[in-house]
Short mmCIF file of C-alpha atoms in Angstrom, two decimals:
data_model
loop_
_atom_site.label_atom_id
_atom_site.label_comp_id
_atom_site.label_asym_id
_atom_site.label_seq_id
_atom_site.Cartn_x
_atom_site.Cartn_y
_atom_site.Cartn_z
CA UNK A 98 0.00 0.00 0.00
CA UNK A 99 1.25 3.62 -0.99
CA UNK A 100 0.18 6.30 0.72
CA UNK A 101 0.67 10.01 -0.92
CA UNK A 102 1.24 13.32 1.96
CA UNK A 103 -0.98 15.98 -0.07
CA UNK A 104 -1.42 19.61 1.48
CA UNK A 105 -2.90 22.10 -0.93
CA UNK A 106 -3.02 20.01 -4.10
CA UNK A 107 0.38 19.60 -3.60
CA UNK A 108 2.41 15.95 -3.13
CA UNK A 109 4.47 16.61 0.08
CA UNK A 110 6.00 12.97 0.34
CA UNK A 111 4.90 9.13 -0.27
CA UNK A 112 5.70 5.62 1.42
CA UNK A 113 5.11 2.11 0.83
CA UNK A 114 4.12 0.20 3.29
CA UNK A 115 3.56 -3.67 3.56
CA UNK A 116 0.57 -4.83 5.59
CA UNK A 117 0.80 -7.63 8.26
CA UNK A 118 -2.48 -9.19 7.96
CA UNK A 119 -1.65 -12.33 10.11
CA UNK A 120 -5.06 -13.97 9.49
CA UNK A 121 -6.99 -10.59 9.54
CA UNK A 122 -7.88 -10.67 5.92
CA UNK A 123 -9.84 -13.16 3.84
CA UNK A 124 -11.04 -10.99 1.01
CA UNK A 125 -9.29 -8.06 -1.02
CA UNK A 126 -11.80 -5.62 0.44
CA UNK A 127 -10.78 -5.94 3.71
CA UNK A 128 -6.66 -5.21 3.11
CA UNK A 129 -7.21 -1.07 2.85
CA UNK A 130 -9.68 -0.64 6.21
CA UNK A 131 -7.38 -3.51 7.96
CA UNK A 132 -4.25 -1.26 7.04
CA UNK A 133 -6.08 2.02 7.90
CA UNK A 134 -6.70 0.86 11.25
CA UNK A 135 -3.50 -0.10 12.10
CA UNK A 136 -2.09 2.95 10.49
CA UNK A 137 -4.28 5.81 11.78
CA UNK A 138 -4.88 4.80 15.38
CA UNK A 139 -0.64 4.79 16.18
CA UNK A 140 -0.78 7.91 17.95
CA UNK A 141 2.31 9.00 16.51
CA UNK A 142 0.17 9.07 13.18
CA UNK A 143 -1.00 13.00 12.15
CA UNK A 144 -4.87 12.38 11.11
CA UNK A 145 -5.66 14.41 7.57
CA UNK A 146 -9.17 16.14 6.94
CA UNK A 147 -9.50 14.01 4.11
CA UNK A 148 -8.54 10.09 3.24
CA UNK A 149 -8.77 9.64 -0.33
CA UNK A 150 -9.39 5.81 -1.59
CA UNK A 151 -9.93 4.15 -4.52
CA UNK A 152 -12.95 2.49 -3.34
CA UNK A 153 -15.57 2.50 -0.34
CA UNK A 154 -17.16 -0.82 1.16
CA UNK A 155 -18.59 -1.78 4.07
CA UNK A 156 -15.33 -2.22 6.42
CA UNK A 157 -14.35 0.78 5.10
CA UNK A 158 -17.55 3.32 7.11
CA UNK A 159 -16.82 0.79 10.29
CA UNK A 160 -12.98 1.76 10.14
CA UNK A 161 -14.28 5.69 9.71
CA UNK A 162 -16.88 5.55 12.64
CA UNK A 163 -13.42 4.52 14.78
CA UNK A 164 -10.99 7.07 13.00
CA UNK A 165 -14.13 10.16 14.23
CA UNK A 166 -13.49 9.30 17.80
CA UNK A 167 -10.18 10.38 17.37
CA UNK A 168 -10.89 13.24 15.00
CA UNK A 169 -14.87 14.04 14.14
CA UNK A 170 -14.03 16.13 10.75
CA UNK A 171 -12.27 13.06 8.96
CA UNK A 172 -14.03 12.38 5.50
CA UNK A 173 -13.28 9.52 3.63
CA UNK A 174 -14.15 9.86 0.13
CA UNK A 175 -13.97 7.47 -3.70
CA UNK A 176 -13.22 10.99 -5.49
CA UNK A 177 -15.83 11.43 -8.25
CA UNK A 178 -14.12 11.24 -12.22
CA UNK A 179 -11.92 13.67 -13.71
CA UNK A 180 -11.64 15.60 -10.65
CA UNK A 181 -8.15 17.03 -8.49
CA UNK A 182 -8.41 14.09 -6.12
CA UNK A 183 -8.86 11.50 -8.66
CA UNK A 184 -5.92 12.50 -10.50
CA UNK A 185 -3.91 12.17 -7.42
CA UNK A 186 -5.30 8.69 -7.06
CA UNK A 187 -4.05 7.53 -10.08
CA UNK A 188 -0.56 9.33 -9.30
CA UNK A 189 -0.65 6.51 -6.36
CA UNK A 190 -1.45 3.88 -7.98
CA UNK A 191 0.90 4.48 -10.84
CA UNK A 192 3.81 4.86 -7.90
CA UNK A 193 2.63 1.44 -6.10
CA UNK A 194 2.73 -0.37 -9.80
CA UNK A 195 6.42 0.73 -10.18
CA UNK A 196 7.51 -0.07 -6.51
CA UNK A 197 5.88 -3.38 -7.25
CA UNK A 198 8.20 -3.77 -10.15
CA UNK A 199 11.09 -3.13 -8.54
CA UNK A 200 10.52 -5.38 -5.68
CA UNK A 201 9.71 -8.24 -7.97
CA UNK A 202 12.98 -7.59 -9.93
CA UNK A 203 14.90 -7.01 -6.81
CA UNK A 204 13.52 -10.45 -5.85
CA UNK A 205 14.30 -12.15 -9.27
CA UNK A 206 17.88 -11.10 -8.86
CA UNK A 207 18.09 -12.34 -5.24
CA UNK A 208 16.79 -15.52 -6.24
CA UNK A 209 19.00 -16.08 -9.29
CA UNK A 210 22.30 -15.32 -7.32
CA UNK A 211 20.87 -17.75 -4.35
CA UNK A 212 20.76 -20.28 -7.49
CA UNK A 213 24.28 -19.43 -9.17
CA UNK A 214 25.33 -19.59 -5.06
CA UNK A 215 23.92 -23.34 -4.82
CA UNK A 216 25.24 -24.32 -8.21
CA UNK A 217 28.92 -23.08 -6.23
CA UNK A 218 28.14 -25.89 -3.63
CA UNK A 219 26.27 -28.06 -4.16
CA UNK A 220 28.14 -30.82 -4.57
CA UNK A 221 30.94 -29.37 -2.07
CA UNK A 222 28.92 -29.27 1.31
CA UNK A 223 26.82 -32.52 2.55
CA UNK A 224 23.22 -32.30 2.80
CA UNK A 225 22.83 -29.27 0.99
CA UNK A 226 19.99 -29.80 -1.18
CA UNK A 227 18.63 -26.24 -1.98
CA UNK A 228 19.48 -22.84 -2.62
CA UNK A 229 20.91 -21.44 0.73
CA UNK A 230 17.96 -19.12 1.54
CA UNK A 231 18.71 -18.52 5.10
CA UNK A 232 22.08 -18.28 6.61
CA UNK A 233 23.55 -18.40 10.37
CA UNK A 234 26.93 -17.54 10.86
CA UNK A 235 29.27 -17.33 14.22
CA UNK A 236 31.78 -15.68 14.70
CA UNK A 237 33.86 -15.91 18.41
CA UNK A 238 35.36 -12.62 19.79
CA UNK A 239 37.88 -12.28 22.54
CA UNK A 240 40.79 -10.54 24.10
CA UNK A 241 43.29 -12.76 25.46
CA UNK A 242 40.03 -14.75 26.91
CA UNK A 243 38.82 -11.53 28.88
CA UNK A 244 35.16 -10.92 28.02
CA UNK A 245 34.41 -13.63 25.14
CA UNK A 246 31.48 -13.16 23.11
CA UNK A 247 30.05 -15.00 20.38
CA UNK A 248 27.89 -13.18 17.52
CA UNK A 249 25.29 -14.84 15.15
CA UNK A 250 24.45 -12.99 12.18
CA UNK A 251 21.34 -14.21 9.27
CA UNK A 252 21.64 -13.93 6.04
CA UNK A 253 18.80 -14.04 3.91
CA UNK A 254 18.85 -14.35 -0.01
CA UNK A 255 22.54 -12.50 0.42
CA UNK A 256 21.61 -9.83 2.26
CA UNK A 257 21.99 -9.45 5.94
CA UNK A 258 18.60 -9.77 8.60
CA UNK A 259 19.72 -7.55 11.57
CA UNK A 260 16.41 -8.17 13.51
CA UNK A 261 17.54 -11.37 13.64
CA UNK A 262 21.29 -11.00 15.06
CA UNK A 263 21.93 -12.36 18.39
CA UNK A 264 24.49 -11.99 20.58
CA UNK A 265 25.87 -14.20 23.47
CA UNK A 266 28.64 -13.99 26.34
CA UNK A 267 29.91 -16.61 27.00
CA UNK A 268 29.37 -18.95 29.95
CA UNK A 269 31.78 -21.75 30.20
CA UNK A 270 35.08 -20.42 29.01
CA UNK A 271 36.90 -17.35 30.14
CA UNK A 272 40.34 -18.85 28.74
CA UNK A 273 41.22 -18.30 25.09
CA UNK A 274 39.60 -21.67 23.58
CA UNK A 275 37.94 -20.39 20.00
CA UNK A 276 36.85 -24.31 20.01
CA UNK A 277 35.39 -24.55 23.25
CA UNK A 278 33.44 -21.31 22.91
CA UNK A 279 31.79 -21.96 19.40
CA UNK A 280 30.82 -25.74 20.95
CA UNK A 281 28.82 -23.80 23.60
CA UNK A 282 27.45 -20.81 21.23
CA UNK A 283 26.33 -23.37 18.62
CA UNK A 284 24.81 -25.65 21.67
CA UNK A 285 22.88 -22.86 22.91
CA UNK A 286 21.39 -21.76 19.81
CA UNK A 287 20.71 -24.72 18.35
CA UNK A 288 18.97 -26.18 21.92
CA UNK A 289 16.49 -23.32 21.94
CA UNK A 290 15.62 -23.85 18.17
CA UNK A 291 14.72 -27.67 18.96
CA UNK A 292 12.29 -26.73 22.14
CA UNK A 293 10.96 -24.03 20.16
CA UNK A 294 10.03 -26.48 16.90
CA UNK A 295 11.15 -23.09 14.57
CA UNK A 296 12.89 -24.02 11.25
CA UNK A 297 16.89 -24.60 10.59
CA UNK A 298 18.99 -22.57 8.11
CA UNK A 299 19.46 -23.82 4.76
CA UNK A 300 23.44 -23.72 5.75
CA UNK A 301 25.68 -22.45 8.87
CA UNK A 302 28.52 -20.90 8.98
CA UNK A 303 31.53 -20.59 11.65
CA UNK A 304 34.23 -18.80 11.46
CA UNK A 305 37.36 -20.76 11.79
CA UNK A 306 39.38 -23.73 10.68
CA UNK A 307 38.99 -27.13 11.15
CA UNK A 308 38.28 -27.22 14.96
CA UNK A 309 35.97 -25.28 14.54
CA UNK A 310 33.92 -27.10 12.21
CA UNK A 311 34.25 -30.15 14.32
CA UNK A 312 33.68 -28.54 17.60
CA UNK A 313 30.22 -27.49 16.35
CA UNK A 314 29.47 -30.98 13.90
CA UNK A 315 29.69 -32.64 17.23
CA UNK A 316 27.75 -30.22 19.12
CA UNK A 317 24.77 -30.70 16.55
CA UNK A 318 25.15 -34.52 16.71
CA UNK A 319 25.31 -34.66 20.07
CA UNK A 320 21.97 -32.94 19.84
CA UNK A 321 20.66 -35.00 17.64
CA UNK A 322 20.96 -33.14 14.58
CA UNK A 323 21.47 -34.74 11.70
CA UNK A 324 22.46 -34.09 7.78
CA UNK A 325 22.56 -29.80 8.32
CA UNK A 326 24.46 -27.99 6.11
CA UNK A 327 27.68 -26.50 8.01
CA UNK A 328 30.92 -25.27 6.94
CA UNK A 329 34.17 -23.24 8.59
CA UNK A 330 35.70 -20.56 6.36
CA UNK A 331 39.10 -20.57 7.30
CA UNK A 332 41.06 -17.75 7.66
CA UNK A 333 42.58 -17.47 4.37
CA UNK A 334 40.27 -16.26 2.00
CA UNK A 335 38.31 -18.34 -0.46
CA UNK A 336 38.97 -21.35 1.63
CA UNK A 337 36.01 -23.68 3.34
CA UNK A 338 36.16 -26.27 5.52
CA UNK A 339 34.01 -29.06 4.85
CA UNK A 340 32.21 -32.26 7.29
CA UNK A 341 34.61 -35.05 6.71
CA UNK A 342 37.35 -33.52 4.78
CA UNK A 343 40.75 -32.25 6.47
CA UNK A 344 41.98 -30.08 3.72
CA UNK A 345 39.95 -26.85 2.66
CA UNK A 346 38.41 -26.33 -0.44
CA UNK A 347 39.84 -23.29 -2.56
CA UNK A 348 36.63 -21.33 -3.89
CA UNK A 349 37.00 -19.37 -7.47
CA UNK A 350 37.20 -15.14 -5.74
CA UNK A 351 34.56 -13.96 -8.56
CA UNK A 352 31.62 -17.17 -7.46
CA UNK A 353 28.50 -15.73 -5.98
CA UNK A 354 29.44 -17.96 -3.10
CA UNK A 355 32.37 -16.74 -3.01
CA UNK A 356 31.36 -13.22 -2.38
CA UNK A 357 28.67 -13.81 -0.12
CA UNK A 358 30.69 -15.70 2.72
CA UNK A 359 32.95 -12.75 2.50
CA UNK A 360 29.94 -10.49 2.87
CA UNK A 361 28.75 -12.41 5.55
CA UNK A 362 32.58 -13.11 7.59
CA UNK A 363 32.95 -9.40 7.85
CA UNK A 364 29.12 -8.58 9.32
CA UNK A 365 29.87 -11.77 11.48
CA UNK A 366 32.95 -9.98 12.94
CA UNK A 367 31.51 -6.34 12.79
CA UNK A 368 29.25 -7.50 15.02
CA UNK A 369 30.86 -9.68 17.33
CA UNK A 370 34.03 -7.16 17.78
CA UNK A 371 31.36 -4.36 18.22
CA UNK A 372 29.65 -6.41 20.97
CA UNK A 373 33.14 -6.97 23.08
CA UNK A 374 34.46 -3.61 23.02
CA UNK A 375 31.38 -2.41 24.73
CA UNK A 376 31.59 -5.24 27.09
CA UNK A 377 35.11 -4.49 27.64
CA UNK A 378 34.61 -0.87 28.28
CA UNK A 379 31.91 -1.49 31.04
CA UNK A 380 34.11 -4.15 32.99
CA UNK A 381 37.31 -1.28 32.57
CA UNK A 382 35.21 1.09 33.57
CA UNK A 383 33.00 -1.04 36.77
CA UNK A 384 36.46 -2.44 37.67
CA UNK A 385 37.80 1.14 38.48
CA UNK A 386 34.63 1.82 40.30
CA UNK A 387 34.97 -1.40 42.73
CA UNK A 388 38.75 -0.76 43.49
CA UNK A 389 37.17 1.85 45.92
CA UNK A 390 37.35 0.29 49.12
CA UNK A 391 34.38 -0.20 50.55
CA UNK A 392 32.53 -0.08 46.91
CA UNK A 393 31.20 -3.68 45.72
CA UNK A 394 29.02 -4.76 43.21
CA UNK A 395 26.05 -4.41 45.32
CA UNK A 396 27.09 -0.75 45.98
CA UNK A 397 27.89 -0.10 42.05
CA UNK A 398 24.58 -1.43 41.04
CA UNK A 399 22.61 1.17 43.45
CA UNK A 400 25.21 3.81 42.17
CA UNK A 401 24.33 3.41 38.51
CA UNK A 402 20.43 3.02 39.68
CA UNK A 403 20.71 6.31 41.58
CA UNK A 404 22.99 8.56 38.81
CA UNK A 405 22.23 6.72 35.61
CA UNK A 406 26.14 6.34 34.39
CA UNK A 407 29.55 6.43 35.34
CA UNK A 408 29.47 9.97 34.44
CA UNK A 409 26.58 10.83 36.51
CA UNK A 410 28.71 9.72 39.46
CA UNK A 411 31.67 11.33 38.52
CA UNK A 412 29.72 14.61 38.47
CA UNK A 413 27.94 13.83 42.00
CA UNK A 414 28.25 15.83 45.10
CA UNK A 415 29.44 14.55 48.43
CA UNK A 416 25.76 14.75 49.70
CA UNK A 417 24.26 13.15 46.57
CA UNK A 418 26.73 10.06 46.90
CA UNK A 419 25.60 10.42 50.71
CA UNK A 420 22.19 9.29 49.39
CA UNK A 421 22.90 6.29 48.38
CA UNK A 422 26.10 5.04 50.84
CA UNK A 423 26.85 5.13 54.47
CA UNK A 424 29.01 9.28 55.43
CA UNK A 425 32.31 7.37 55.28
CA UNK A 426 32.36 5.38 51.93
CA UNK A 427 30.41 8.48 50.32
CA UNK A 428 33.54 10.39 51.53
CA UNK A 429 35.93 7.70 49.72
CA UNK A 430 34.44 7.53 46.64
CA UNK A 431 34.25 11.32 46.95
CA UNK A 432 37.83 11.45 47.55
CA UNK A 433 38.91 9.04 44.82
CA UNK A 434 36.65 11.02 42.06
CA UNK A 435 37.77 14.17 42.52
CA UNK A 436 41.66 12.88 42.19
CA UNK A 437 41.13 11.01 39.09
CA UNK A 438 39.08 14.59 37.75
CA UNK A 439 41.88 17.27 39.28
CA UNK A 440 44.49 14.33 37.53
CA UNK A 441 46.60 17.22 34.80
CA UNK A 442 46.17 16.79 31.39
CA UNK A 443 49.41 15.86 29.85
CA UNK A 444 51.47 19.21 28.48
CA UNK A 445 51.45 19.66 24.99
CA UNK A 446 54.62 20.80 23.74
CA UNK A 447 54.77 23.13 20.29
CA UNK A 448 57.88 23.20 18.09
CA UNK A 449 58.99 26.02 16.08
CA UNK A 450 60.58 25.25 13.16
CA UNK A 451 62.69 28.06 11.01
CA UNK A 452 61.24 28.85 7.70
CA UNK A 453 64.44 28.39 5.93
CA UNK A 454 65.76 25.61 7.05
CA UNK A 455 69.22 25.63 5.87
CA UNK A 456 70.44 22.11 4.28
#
């Protein structure tokens, strides 16, 4: 559905919108009043004099009668022929029949590279017996083992889903062990698809050699999980690991497949890098906090309750922090504060250098 922003006989803007219906809708007449309910009554939504449509039925005056609670002068009209309004009309529908033919070639061309991309593979990765739709990928993040994190990005028809990213700290290993960590990140995800019933990718990716791969093949089998698609893509580029096979497989650099594990490897680690700095930042940042004697992680918590960040507690008074902890420990943190924001900013030192410089 396209709906036109007109303000004196004048287009002001247009969108496209595509309906959720669920299991609202049996019959074409009920898509517009369906999507002018759901539309009009967000109050964020500005409410026009005037709704022009291309026809009027029955769910249509029900949908009104709900719209004049909210604002009485609202007329919905079928503008009569040859007149201002109608012309408009036909402005929309001419814009919806071109948006509709973009999104069907856009879709064409997604489904002929997810075609070219199983032609690439199929007969390189087991059990892969369609064009790889939907994608999973992991990808482990870690700083000498301090703060690991795991990210899983979907791909789907070569283009990334971010509502669908997840993230995941890891539970079981704080020591660098890239195997160990995928094993649990694959586990976990994998688990809660099962209780859930909801459908597998077409193929998954991790991010790593051999061990990798293995570590999360026997995670799957050990859930029961048998013939999915699953490769590694080593670190070289244009190299996959494969179920079964110790050597990698070189890929040709100009394959669709090619090109979208590459695509997908660097969103993988975008997001999982993105994840652990900010996880690394808050431990920095709550470790300096609970080196104050007398401030534990009970005490932070009510301190970040109370002020809202680390900077609202920089910036709090002696009372303020008096608030919240006993005279003596508000005094302490107090103290400690205000040395680390008197601390002097390192001199800057300018150089001069002659304009001549003789050789």
């Amino acid at each position: 559905i396209l709906v036109l922003h007109i303000r004196k006989g004048r287009v002001l803007g247009k969108r496209p919108y595509i309906l959720d219906i669920n299991n609202k809708v049996t019959t074409n007449n009920e898509i517009l009043p369906v999507f002018l309910e759901q539309y009009y009554t967000d109050k964020s939504t500005f409410i026009p004099d005037q709704i022009v449509v291309e026809k009027i039925s029955t769910d249509l005056e029900l949908v009104k009668r709900i719209l004049e609670e909210i604002h009485p002068k609202l007329t919905i009209i079928k503008p009569p022929p040859n007149s201002r309004d109608e012309g408009m009309l036909k402005i929309a529908q001419k814009n919806v029949g071109l948006i509709l033919g973009q999104r069907r070639l856009l879709a064409e061309q997604a489904s002929a590279k997810m075609k070219q991309m199983y032609e690439d593979l199929r007969d390189m990765i087991p059990g892969l017996n369609q064009s790889p739709i939907y994608i999973e990928a992991f990808d482990i993040s870690n700083t000498q083992g301090s703060n690991p994190t795991a990210s899983m990005v979907v791909f789907r028809n070569g283009t990334p889903a971010p509502q669908e990213y997840r993230r995941y700290r890891i539970r079981l290993k704080q020591t660098p062990d890239d195997v160990g960590m995928m094993k649990e990140v694959v586990g976990r995800r994998y688990s809660r698809l099962l209780r859930e019933t909801k459908p597998f990718p077409d193929l998954i990716l991790v991010d790593g050699g051999k061990g990798q791969l293995n570590g999360a093949v026997d995670t799957l089998q050990n859930l029961n999980i048998q013939d999915q698609p699953i490769i590694g893509l080593a670190k070289q580029e244009e190299q996959v690991y494969v179920p079964g096979q110790s050597d990698p497989i070189s890929l040709d650099p100009s394959s669709t497949a090619s090109r979208v594990f590459q695509a997908i490897r660097d969103e993988a680690h975008r997001f999982a890098v993105t994840y652990h700095r900010l996880l690394r930042q808050k431990a920095e940042t709550t470790s300096d906090l609970e080196t104050i004697p007398g401030v534990g992680p009970k005490r932070h918590k009510q301190l970040l309750a109370t002020f809202g960040s680390i900077e609202g507690i920089k910036h709090a008074s002696l009372d303020e922090l008096k608030t919240v902890l006993p005279s003596s420990i508000a005094q302490t943190v107090f103290n400690a504060i205000s040395s680390q924001n008197n601390k002097p900013e390192k001199k800057k030192f300018k150089v001069w250098l002659p304009k001549n410089p003789s050789t």
